[in-house]
mmCIF file of N, CA, C and O in Angstrom:
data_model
loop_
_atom_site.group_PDB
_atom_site.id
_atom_site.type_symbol
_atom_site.label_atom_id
_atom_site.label_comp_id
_atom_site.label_asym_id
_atom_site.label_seq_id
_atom_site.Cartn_x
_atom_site.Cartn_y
_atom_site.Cartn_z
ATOM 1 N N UNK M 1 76.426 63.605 116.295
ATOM 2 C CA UNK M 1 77.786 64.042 116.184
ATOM 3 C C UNK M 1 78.150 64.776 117.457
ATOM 4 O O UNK M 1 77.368 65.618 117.897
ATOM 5 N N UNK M 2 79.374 64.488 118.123
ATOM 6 C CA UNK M 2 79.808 65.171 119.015
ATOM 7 C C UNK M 2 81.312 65.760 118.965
ATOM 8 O O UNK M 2 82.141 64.953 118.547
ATOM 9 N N UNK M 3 81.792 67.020 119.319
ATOM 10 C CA UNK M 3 82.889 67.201 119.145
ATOM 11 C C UNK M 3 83.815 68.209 120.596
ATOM 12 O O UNK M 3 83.108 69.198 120.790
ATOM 13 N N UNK M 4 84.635 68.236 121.240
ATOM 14 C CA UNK M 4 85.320 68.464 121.858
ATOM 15 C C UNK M 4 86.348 69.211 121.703
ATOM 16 O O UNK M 4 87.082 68.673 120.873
ATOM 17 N N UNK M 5 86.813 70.250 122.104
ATOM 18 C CA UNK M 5 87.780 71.102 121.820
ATOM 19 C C UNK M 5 88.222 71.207 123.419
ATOM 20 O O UNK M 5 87.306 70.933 124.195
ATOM 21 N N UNK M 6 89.556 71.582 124.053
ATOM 22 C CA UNK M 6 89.904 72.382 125.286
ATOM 23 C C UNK M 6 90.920 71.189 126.301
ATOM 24 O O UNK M 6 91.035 69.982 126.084
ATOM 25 N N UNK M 7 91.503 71.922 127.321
ATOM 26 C CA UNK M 7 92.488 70.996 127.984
ATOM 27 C C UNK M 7 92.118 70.090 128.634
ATOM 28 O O UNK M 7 91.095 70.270 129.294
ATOM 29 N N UNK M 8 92.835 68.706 128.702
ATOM 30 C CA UNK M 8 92.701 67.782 129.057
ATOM 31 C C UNK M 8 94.553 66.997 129.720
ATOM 32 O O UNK M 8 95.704 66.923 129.289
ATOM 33 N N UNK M 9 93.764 66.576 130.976
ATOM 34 C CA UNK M 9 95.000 65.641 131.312
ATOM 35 C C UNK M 9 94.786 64.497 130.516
ATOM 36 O O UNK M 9 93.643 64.117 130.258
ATOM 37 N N UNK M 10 95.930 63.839 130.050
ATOM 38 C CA UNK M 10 95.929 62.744 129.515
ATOM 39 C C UNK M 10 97.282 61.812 129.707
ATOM 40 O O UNK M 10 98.320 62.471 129.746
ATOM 41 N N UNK M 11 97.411 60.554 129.817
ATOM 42 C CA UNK M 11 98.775 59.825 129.976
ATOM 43 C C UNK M 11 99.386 59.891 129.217
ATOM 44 O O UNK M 11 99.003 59.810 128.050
ATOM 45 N N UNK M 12 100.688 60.081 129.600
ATOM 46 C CA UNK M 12 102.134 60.446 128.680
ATOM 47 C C UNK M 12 102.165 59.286 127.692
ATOM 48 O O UNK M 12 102.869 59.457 126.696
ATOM 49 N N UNK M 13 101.498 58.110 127.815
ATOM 50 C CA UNK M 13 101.246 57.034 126.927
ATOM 51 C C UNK M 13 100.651 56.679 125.991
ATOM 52 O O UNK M 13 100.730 55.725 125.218
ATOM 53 N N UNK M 14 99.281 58.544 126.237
ATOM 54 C CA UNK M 14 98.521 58.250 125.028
ATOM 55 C C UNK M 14 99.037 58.740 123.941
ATOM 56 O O UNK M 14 100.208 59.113 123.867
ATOM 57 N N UNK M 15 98.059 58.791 122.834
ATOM 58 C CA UNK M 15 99.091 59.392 121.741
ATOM 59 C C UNK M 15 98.493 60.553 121.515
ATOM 60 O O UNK M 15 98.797 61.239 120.539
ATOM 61 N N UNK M 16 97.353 60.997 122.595
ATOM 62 C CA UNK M 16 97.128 62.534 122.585
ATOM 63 C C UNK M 16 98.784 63.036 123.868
ATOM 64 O O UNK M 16 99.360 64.123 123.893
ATOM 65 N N UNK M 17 99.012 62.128 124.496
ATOM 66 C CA UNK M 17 99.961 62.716 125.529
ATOM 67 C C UNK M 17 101.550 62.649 124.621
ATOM 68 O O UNK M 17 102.556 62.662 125.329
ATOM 69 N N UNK M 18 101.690 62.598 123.508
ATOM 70 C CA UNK M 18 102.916 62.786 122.785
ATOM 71 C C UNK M 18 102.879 63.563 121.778
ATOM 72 O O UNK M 18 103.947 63.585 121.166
ATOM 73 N N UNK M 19 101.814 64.420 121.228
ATOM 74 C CA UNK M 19 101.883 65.548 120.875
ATOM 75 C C UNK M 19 102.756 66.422 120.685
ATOM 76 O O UNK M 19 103.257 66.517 121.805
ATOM 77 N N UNK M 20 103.236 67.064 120.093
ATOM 78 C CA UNK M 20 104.625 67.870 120.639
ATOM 79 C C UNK M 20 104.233 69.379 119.842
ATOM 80 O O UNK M 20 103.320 69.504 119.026
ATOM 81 N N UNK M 21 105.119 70.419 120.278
ATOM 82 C CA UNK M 21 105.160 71.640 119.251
ATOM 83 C C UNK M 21 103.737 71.746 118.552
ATOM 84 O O UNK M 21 102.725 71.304 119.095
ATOM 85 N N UNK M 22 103.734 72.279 117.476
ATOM 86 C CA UNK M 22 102.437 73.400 117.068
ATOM 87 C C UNK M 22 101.759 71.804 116.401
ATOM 88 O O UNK M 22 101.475 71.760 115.204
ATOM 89 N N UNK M 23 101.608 70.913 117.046
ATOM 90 C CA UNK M 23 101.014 69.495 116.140
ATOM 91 C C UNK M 23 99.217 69.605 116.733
ATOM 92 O O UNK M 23 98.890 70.244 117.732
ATOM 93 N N UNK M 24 98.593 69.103 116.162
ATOM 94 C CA UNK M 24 96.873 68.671 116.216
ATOM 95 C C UNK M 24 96.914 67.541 116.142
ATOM 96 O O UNK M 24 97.341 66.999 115.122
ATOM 97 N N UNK M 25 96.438 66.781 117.309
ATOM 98 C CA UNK M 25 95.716 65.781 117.156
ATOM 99 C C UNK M 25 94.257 65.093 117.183
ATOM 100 O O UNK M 25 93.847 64.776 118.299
ATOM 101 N N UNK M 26 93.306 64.790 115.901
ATOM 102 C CA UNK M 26 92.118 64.813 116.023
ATOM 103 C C UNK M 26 91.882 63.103 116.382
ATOM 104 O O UNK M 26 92.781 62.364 115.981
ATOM 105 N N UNK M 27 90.916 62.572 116.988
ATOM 106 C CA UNK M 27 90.585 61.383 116.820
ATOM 107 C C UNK M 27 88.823 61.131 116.687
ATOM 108 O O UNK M 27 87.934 61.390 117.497
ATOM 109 N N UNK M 28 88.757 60.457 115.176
ATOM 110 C CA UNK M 28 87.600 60.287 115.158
ATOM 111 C C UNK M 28 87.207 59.054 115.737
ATOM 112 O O UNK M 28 87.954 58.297 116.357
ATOM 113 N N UNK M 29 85.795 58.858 115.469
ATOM 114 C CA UNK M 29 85.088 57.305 115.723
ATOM 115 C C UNK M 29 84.201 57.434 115.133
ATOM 116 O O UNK M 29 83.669 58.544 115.098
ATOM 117 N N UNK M 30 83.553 56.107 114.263
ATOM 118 C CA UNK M 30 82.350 55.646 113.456
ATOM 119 C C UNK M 30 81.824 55.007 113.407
ATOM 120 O O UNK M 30 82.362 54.036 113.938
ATOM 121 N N UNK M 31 80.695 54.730 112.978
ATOM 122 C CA UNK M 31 79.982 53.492 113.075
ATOM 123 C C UNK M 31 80.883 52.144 112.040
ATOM 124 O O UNK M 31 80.967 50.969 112.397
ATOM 125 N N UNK M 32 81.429 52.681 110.825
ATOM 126 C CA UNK M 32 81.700 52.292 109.602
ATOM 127 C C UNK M 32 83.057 51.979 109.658
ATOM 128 O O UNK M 32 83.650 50.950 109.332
ATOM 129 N N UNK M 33 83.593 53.414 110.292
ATOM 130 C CA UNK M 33 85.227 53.748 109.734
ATOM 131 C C UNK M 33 85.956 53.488 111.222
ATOM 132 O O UNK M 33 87.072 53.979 111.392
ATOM 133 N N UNK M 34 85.518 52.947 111.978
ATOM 134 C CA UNK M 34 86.163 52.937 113.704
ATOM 135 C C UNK M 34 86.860 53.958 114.103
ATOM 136 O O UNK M 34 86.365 55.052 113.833
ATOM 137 N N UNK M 35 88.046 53.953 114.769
ATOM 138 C CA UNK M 35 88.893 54.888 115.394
ATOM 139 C C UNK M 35 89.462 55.301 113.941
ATOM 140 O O UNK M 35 89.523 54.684 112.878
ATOM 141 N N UNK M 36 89.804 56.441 114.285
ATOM 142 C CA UNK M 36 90.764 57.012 113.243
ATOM 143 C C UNK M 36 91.331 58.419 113.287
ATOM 144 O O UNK M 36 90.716 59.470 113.112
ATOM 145 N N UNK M 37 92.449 58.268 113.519
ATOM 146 C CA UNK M 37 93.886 59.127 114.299
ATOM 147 C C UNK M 37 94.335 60.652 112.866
ATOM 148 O O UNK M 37 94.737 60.290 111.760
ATOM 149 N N UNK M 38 94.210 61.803 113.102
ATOM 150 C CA UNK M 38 94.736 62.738 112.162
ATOM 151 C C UNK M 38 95.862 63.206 113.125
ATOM 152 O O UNK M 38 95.756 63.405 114.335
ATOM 153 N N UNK M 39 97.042 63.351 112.283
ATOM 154 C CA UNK M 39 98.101 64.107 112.985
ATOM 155 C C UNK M 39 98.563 65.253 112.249
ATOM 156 O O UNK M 39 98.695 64.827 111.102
ATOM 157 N N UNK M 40 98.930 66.650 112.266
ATOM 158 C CA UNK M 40 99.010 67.269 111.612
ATOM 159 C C UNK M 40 99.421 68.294 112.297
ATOM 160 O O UNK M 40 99.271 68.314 113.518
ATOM 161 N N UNK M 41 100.303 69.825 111.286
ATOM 162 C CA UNK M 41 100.878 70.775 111.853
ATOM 163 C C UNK M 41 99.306 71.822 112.126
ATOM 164 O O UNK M 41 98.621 72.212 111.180
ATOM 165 N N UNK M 42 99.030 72.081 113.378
ATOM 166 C CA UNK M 42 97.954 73.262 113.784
ATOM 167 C C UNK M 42 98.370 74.768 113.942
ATOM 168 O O UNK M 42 98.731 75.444 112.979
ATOM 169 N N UNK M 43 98.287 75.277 115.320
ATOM 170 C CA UNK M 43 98.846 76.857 115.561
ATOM 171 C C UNK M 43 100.309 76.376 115.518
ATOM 172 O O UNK M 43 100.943 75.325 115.614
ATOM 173 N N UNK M 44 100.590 78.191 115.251
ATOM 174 C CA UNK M 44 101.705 78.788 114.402
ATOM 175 C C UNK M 44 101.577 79.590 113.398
ATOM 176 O O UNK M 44 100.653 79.611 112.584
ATOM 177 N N UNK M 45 102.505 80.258 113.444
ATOM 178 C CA UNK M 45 102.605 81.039 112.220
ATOM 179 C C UNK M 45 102.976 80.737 110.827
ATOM 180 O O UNK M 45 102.568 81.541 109.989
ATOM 181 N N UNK M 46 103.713 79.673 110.390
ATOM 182 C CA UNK M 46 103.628 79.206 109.431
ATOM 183 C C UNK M 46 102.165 78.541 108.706
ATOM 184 O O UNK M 46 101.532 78.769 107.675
ATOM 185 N N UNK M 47 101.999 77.356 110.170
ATOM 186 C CA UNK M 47 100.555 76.461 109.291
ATOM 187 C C UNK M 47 99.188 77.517 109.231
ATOM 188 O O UNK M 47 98.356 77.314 108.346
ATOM 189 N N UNK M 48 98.984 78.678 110.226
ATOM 190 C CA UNK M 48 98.084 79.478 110.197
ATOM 191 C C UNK M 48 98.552 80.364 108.422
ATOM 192 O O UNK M 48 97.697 80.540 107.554
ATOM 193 N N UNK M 49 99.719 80.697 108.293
ATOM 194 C CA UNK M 49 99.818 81.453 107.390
ATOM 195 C C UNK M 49 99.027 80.760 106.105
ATOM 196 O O UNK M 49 98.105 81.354 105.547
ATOM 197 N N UNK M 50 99.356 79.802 105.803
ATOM 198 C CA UNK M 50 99.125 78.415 104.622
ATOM 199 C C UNK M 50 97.341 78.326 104.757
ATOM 200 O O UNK M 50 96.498 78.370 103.861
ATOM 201 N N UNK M 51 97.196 78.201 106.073
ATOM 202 C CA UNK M 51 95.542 78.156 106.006
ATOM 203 C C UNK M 51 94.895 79.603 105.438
ATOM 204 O O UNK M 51 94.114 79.622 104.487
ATOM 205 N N UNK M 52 95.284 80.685 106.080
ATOM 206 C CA UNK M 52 94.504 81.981 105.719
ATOM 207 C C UNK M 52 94.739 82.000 104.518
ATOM 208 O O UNK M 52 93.722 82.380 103.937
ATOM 209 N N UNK M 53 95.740 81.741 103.662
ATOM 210 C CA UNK M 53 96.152 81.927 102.353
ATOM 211 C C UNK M 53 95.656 81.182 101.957
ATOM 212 O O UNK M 53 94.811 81.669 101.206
ATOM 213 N N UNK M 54 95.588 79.812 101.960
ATOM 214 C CA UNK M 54 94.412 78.809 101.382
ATOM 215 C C UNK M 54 92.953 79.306 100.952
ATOM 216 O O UNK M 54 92.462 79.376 99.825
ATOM 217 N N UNK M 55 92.372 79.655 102.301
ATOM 218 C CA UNK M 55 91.613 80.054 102.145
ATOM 219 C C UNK M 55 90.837 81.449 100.927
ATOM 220 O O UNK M 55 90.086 81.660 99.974
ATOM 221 N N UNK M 56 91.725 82.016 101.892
ATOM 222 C CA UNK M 56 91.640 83.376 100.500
ATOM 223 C C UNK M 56 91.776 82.728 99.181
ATOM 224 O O UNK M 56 90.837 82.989 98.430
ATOM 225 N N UNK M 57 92.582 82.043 98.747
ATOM 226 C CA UNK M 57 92.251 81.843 97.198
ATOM 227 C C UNK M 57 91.135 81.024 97.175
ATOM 228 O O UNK M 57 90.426 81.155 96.177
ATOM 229 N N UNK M 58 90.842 80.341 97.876
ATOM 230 C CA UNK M 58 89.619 79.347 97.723
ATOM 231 C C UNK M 58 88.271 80.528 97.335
ATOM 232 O O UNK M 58 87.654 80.632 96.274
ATOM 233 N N UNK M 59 88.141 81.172 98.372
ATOM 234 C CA UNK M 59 87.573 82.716 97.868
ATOM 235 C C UNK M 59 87.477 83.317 96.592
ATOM 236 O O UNK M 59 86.491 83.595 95.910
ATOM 237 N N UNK M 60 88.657 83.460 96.404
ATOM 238 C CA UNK M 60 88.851 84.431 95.034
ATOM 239 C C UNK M 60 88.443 83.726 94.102
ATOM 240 O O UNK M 60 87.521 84.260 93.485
ATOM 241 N N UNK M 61 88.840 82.429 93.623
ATOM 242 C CA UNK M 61 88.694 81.609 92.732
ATOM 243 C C UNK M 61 87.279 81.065 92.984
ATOM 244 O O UNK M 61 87.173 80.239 92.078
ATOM 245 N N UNK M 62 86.411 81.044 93.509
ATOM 246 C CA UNK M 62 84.971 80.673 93.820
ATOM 247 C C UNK M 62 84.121 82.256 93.451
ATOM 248 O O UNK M 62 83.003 82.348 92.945
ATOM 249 N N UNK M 63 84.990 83.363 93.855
ATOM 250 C CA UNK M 63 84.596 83.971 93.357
ATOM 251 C C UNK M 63 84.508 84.424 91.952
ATOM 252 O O UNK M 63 83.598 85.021 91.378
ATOM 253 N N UNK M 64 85.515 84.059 91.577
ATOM 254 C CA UNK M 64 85.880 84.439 89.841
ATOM 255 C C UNK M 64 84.912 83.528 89.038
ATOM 256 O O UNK M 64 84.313 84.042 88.093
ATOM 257 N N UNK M 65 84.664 81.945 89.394
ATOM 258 C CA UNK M 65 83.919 81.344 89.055
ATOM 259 C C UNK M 65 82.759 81.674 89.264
ATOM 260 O O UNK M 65 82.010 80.769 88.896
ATOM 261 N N UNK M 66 82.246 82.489 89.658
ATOM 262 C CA UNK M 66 80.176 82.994 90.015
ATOM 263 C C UNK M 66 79.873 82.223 91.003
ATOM 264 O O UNK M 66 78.669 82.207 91.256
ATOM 265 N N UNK M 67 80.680 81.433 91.799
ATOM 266 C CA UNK M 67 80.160 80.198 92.738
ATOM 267 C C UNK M 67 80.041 80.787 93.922
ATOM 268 O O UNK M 67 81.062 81.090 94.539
ATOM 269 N N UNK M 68 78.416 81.125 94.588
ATOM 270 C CA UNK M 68 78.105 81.820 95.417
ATOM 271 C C UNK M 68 78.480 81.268 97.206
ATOM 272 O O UNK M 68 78.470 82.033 98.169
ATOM 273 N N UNK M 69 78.786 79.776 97.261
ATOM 274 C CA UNK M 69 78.627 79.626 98.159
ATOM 275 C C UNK M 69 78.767 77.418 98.141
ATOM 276 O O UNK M 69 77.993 76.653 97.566
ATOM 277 N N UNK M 70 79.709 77.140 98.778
ATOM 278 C CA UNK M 70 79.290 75.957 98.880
ATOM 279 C C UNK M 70 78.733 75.178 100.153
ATOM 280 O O UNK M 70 78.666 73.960 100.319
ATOM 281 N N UNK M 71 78.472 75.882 100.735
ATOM 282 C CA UNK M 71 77.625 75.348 102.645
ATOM 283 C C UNK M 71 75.948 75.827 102.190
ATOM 284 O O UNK M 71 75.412 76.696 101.503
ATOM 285 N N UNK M 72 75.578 74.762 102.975
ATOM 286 C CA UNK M 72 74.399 75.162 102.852
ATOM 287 C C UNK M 72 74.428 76.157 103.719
ATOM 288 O O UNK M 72 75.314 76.466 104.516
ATOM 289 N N UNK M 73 72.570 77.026 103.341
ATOM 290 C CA UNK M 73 72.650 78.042 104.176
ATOM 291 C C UNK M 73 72.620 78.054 105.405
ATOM 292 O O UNK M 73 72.785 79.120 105.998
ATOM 293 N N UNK M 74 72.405 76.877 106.083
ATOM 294 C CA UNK M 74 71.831 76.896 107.652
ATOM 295 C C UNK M 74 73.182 77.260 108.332
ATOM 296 O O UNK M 74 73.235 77.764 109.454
ATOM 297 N N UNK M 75 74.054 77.026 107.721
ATOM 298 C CA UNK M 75 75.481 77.427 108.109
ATOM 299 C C UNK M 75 76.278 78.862 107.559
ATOM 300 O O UNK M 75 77.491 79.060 107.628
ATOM 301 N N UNK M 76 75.424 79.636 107.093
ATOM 302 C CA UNK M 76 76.319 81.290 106.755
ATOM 303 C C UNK M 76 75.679 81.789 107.417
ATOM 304 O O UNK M 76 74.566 81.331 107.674
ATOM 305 N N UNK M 77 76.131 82.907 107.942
ATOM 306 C CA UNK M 77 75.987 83.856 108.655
ATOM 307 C C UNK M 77 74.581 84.774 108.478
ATOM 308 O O UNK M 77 75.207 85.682 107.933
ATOM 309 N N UNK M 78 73.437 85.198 108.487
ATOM 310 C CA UNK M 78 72.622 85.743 108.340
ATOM 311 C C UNK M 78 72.937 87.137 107.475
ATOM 312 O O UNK M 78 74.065 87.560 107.732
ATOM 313 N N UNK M 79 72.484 87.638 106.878
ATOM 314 C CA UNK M 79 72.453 88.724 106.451
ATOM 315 C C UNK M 79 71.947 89.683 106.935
ATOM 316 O O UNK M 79 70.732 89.685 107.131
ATOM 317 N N UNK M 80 72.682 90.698 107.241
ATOM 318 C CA UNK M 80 72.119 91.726 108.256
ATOM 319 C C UNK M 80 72.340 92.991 107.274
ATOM 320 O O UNK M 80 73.184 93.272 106.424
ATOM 321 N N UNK M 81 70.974 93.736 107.883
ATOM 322 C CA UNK M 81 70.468 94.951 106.656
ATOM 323 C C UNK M 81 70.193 96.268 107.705
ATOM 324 O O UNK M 81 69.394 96.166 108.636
ATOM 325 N N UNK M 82 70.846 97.329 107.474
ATOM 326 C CA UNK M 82 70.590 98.284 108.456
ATOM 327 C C UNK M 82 70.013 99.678 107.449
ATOM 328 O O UNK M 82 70.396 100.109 106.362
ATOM 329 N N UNK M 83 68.765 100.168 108.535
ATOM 330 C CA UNK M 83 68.167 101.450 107.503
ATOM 331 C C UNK M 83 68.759 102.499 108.642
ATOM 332 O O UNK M 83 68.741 102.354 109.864
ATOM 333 N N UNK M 84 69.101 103.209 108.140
ATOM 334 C CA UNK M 84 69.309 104.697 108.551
ATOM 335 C C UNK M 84 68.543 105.666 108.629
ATOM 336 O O UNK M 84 68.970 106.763 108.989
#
């Protein structure tokens, strides 16, 4: 798996170069599923608002349910323990 984030020149022709306003454009590739184009609202204050809030209930409600965690662990954060 490889993934890429950061600026890039690209031709006004691609359809990363028509992008506009607070939009994301992801493009995958697969062995299975070939190219495949996500377009969607990213930064901003609205779509950021919708995500943090998403999130948080995803939280709460995982929490209310006893559901400790759905990532495996190799992916949370370590637990850090301090003695005084």
């Amino acid at each position: 798996m490889f993934a890429e984030a950061g600026p890039s020149l690209v031709a006004t022709s691609s359809p990363f170069g028509r992008v506009q306003n607070n939009q994301n454009l992801v493009l995958t590739s697969g062995k299975y599923g070939g190219d495949m184009a996500f377009l969607g609202a990213g930064a901003g204050g609205d779509p950021t608002a919708v995500a943090v809030v998403s999130d948080l209930m995803f939280v709460a409600q995982s929490l209310f349910a006893g559901v400790r965690s759905h990532w495996p662990q190799q992916f949370l954060a370590p637990k850090v323990s301090c003695d005084f």
